[in-house]
PDB file of C-alpha atoms in Angstrom:
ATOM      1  CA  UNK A 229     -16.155 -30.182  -0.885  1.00 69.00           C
ATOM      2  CA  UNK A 230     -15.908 -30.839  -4.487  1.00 80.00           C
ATOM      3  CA  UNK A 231     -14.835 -27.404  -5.095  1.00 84.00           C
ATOM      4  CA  UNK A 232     -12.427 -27.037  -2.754  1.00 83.00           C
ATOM      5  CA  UNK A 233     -10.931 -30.454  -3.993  1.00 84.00           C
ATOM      6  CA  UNK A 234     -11.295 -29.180  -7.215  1.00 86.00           C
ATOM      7  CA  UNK A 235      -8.955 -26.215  -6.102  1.00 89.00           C
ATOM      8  CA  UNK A 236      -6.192 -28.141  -4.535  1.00 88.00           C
ATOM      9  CA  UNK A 237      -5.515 -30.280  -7.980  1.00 90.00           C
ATOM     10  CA  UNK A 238      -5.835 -26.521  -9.667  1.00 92.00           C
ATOM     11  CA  UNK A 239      -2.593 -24.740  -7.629  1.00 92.00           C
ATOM     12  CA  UNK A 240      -0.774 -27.937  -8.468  1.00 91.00           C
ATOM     13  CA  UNK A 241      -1.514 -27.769 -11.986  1.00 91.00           C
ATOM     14  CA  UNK A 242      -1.043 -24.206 -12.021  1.00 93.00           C
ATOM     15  CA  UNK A 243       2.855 -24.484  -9.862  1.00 92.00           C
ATOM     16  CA  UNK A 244       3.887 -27.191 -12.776  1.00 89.00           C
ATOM     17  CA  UNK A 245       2.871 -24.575 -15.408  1.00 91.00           C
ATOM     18  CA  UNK A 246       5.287 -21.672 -13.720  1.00 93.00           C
ATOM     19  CA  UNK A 247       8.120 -24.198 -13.360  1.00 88.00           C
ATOM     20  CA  UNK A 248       7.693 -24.677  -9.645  1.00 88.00           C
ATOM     21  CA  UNK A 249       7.356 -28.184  -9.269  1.00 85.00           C
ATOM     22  CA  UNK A 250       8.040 -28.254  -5.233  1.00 89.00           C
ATOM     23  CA  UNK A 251       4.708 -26.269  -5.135  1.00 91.00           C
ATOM     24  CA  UNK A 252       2.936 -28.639  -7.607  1.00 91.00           C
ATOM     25  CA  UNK A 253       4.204 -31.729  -5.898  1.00 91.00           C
ATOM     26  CA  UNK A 254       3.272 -30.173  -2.182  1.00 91.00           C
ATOM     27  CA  UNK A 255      -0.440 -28.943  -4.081  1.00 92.00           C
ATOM     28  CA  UNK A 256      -0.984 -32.571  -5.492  1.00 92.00           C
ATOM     29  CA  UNK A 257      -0.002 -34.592  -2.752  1.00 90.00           C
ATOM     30  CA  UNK A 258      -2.431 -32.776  -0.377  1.00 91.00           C
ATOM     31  CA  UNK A 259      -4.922 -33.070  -3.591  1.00 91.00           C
ATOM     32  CA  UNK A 260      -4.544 -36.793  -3.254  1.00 89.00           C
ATOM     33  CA  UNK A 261      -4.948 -37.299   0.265  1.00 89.00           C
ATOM     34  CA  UNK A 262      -8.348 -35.152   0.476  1.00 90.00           C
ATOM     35  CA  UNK A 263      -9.085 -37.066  -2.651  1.00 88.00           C
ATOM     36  CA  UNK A 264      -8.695 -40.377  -0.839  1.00 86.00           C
ATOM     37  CA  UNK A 265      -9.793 -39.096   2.822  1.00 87.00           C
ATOM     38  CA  UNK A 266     -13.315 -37.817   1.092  1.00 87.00           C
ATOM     39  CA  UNK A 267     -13.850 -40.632  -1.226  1.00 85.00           C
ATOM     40  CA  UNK A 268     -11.685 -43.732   0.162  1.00 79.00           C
ATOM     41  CA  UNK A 269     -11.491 -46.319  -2.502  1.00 77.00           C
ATOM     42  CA  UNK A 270     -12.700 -44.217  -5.758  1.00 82.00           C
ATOM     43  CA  UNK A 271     -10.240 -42.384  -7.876  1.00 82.00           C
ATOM     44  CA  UNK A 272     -11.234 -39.400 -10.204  1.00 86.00           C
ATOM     45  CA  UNK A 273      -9.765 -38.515 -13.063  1.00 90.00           C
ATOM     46  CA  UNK A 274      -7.760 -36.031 -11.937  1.00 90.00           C
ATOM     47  CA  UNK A 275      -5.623 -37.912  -9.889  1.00 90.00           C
ATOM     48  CA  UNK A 276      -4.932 -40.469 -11.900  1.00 90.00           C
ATOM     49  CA  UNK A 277      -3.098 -37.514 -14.021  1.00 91.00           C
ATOM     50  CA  UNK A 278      -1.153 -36.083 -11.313  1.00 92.00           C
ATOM     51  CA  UNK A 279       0.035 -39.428  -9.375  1.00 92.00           C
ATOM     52  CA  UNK A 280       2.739 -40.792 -11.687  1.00 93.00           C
ATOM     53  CA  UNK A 281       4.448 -37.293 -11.566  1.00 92.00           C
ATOM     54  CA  UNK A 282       3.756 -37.486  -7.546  1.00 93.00           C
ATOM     55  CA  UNK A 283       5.287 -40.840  -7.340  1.00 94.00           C
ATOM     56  CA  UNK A 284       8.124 -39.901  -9.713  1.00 94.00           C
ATOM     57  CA  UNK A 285       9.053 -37.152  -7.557  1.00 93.00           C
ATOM     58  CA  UNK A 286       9.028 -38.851  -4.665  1.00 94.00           C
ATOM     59  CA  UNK A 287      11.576 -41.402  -5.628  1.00 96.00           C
ATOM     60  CA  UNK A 288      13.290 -38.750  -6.856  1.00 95.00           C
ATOM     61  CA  UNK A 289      13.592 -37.250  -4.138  1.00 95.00           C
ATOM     62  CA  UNK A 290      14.420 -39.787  -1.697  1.00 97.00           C
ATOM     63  CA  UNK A 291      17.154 -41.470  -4.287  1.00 97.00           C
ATOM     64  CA  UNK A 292      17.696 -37.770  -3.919  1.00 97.00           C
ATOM     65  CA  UNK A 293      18.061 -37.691  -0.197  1.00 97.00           C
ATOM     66  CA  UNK A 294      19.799 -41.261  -0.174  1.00 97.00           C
ATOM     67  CA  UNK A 295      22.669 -39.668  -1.736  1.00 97.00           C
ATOM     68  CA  UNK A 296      23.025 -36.927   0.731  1.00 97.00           C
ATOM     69  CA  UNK A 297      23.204 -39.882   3.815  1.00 96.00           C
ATOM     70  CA  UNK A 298      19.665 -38.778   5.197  1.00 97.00           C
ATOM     71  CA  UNK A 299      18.624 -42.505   4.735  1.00 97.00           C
ATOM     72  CA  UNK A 300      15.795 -41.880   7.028  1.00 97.00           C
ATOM     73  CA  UNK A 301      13.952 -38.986   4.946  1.00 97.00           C
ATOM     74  CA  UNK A 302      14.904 -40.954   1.683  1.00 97.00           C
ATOM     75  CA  UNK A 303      13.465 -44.003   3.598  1.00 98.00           C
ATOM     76  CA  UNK A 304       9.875 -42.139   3.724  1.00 96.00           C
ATOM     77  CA  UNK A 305       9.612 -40.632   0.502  1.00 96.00           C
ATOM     78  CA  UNK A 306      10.241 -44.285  -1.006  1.00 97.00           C
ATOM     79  CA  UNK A 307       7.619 -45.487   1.232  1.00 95.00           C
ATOM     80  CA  UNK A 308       5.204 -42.811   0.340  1.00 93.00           C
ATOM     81  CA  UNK A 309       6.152 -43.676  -3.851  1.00 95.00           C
ATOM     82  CA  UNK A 310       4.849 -47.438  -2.896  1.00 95.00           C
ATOM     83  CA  UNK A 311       1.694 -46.018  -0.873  1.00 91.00           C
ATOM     84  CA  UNK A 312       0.680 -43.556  -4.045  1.00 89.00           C
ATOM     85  CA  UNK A 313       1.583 -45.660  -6.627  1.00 86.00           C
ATOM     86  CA  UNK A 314       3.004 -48.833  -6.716  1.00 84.00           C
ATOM     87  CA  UNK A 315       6.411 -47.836  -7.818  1.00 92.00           C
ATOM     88  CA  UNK A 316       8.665 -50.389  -8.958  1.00 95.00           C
ATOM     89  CA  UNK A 317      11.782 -48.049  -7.910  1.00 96.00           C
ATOM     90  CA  UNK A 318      10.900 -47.096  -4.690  1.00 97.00           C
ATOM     91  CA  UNK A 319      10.288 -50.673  -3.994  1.00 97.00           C
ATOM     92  CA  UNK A 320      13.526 -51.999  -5.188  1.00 97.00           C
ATOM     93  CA  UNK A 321      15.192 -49.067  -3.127  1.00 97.00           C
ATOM     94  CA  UNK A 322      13.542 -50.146   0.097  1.00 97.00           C
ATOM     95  CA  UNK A 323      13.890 -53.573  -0.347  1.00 97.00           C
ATOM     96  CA  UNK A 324      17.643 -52.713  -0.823  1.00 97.00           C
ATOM     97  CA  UNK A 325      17.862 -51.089   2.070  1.00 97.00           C
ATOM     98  CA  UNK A 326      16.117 -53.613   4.710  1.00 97.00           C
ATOM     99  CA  UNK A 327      18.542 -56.036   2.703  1.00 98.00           C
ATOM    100  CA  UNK A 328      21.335 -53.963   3.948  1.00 98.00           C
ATOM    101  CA  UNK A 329      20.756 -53.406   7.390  1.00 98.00           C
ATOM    102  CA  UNK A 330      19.793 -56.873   7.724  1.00 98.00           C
ATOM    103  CA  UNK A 331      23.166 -57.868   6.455  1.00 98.00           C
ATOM    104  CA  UNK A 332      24.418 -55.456   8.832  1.00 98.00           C
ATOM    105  CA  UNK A 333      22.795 -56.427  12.130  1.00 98.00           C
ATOM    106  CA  UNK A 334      23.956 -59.941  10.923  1.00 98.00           C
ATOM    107  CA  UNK A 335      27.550 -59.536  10.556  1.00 98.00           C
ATOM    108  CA  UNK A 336      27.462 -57.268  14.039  1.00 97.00           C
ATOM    109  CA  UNK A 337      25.925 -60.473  15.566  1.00 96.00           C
ATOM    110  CA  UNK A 338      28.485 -62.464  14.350  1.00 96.00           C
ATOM    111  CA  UNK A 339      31.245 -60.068  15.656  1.00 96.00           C
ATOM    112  CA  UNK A 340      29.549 -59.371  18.861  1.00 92.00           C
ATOM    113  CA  UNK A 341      31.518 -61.950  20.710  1.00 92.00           C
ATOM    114  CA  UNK A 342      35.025 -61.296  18.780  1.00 95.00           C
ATOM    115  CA  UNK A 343      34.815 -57.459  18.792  1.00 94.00           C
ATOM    116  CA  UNK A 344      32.107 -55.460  20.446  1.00 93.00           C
ATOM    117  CA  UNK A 345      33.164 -52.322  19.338  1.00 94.00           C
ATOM    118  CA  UNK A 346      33.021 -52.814  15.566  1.00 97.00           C
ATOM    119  CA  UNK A 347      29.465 -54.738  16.532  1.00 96.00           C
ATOM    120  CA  UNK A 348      28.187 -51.934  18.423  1.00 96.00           C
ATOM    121  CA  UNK A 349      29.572 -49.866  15.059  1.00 97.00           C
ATOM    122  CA  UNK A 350      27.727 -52.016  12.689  1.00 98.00           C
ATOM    123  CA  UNK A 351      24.299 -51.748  14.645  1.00 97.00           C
ATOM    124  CA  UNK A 352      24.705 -47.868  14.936  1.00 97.00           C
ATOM    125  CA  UNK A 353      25.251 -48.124  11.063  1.00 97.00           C
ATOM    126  CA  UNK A 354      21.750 -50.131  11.195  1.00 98.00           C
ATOM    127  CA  UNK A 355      20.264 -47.465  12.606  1.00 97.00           C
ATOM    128  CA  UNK A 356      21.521 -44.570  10.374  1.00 97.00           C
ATOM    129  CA  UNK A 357      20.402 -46.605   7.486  1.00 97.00           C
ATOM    130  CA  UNK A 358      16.628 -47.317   8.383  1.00 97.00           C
ATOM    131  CA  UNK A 359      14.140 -45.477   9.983  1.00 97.00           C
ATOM    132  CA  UNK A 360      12.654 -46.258  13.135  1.00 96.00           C
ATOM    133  CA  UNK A 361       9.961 -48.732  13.296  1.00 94.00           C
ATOM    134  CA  UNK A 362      11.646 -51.261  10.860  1.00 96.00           C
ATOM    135  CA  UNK A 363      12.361 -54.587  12.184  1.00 96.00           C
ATOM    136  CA  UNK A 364      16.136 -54.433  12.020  1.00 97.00           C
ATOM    137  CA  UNK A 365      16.136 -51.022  13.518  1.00 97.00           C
ATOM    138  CA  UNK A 366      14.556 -52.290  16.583  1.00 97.00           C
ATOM    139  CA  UNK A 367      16.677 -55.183  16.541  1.00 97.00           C
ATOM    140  CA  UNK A 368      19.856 -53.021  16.759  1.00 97.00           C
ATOM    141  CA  UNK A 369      18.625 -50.636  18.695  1.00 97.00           C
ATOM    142  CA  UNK A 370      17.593 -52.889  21.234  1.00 96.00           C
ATOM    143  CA  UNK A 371      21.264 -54.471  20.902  1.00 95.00           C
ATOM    144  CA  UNK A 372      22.926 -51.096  21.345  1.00 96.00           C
ATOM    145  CA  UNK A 373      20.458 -50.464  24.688  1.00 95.00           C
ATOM    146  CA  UNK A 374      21.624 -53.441  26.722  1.00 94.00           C
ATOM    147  CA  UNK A 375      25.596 -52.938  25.969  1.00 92.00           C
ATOM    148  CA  UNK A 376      24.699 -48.908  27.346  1.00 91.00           C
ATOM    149  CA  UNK A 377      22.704 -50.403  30.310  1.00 91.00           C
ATOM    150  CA  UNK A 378      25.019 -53.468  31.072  1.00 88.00           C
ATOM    151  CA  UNK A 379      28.302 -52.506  29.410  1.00 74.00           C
ATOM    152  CA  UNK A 380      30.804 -54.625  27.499  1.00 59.00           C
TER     153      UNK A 380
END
């Protein structure tokens, strides 16, 4: 177990070296969860080297993915920066974007009435923003479902 363990951290390491950090980031994230999945709430040494690079490129890559409008992907990858390691970034990121489509499902509320249409727009912008599973999500999904079923 150990060695096999052992192995995982060793590709990663051995990726970064030859310039291929997508390898070393996919080697050391497995790395980490065997880590944690073997030993649950004991760290070795080994990941505690490797997880500020893992976190780092996982806010990279979802400020990364933010940019290109998959807000769903970037989304994850900030969540799975907070889960590794705490990050500061990823958390400000997220916390932007439930901010956001909170904002959003409360303007379309207060439009609902006035103008459907640029309500129903709003809450489809909700949904595009945040994945599925977040509270504001739900909310405007769940908005968007009764005008299909009932109309207006």
């Amino acid at each position: 177990v150990l060695a096999k363990l052992h192995g995982g951290y060793v590709k990663g390491q051995k990726a970064f070296v030859a310039g291929d950090s997508s390898g070393a980031f996919s080697a050391w994230s497995k790395f980490i969860d065997s880590e944690a999945r073997t030993f649950k709430a004991k760290r070795s040494l080994y990941v505690d080297q490797v997880l500020p690079k893992v976190v780092d490129e996982h806010v990279r890559r979802g400020n990364a993915s933010s940019q290109k409008g998959e807000h769903h992907k970037a989304y994850r990858m900030w969540q799975m920066a907070v889960k590794y390691g705490d990050s500061v970034a990823a958390k400000i990121a997220l916390d932007s974007a439930n901010t956001k489509s909170k904002q959003l499902y409360r303007k379309a509320l207060r439009l609902e009435y006035v103008n459907a249409a640029k309500a129903k727009q709003l809450w489809q912008d909700v949904i595009n923003l945040v994945p599925p599973g977040t509270e504001y999500y739900n909310k405007a999904s769940s908005k968007l479902a009764w005008y299909q079923k009932w109309g207006g």
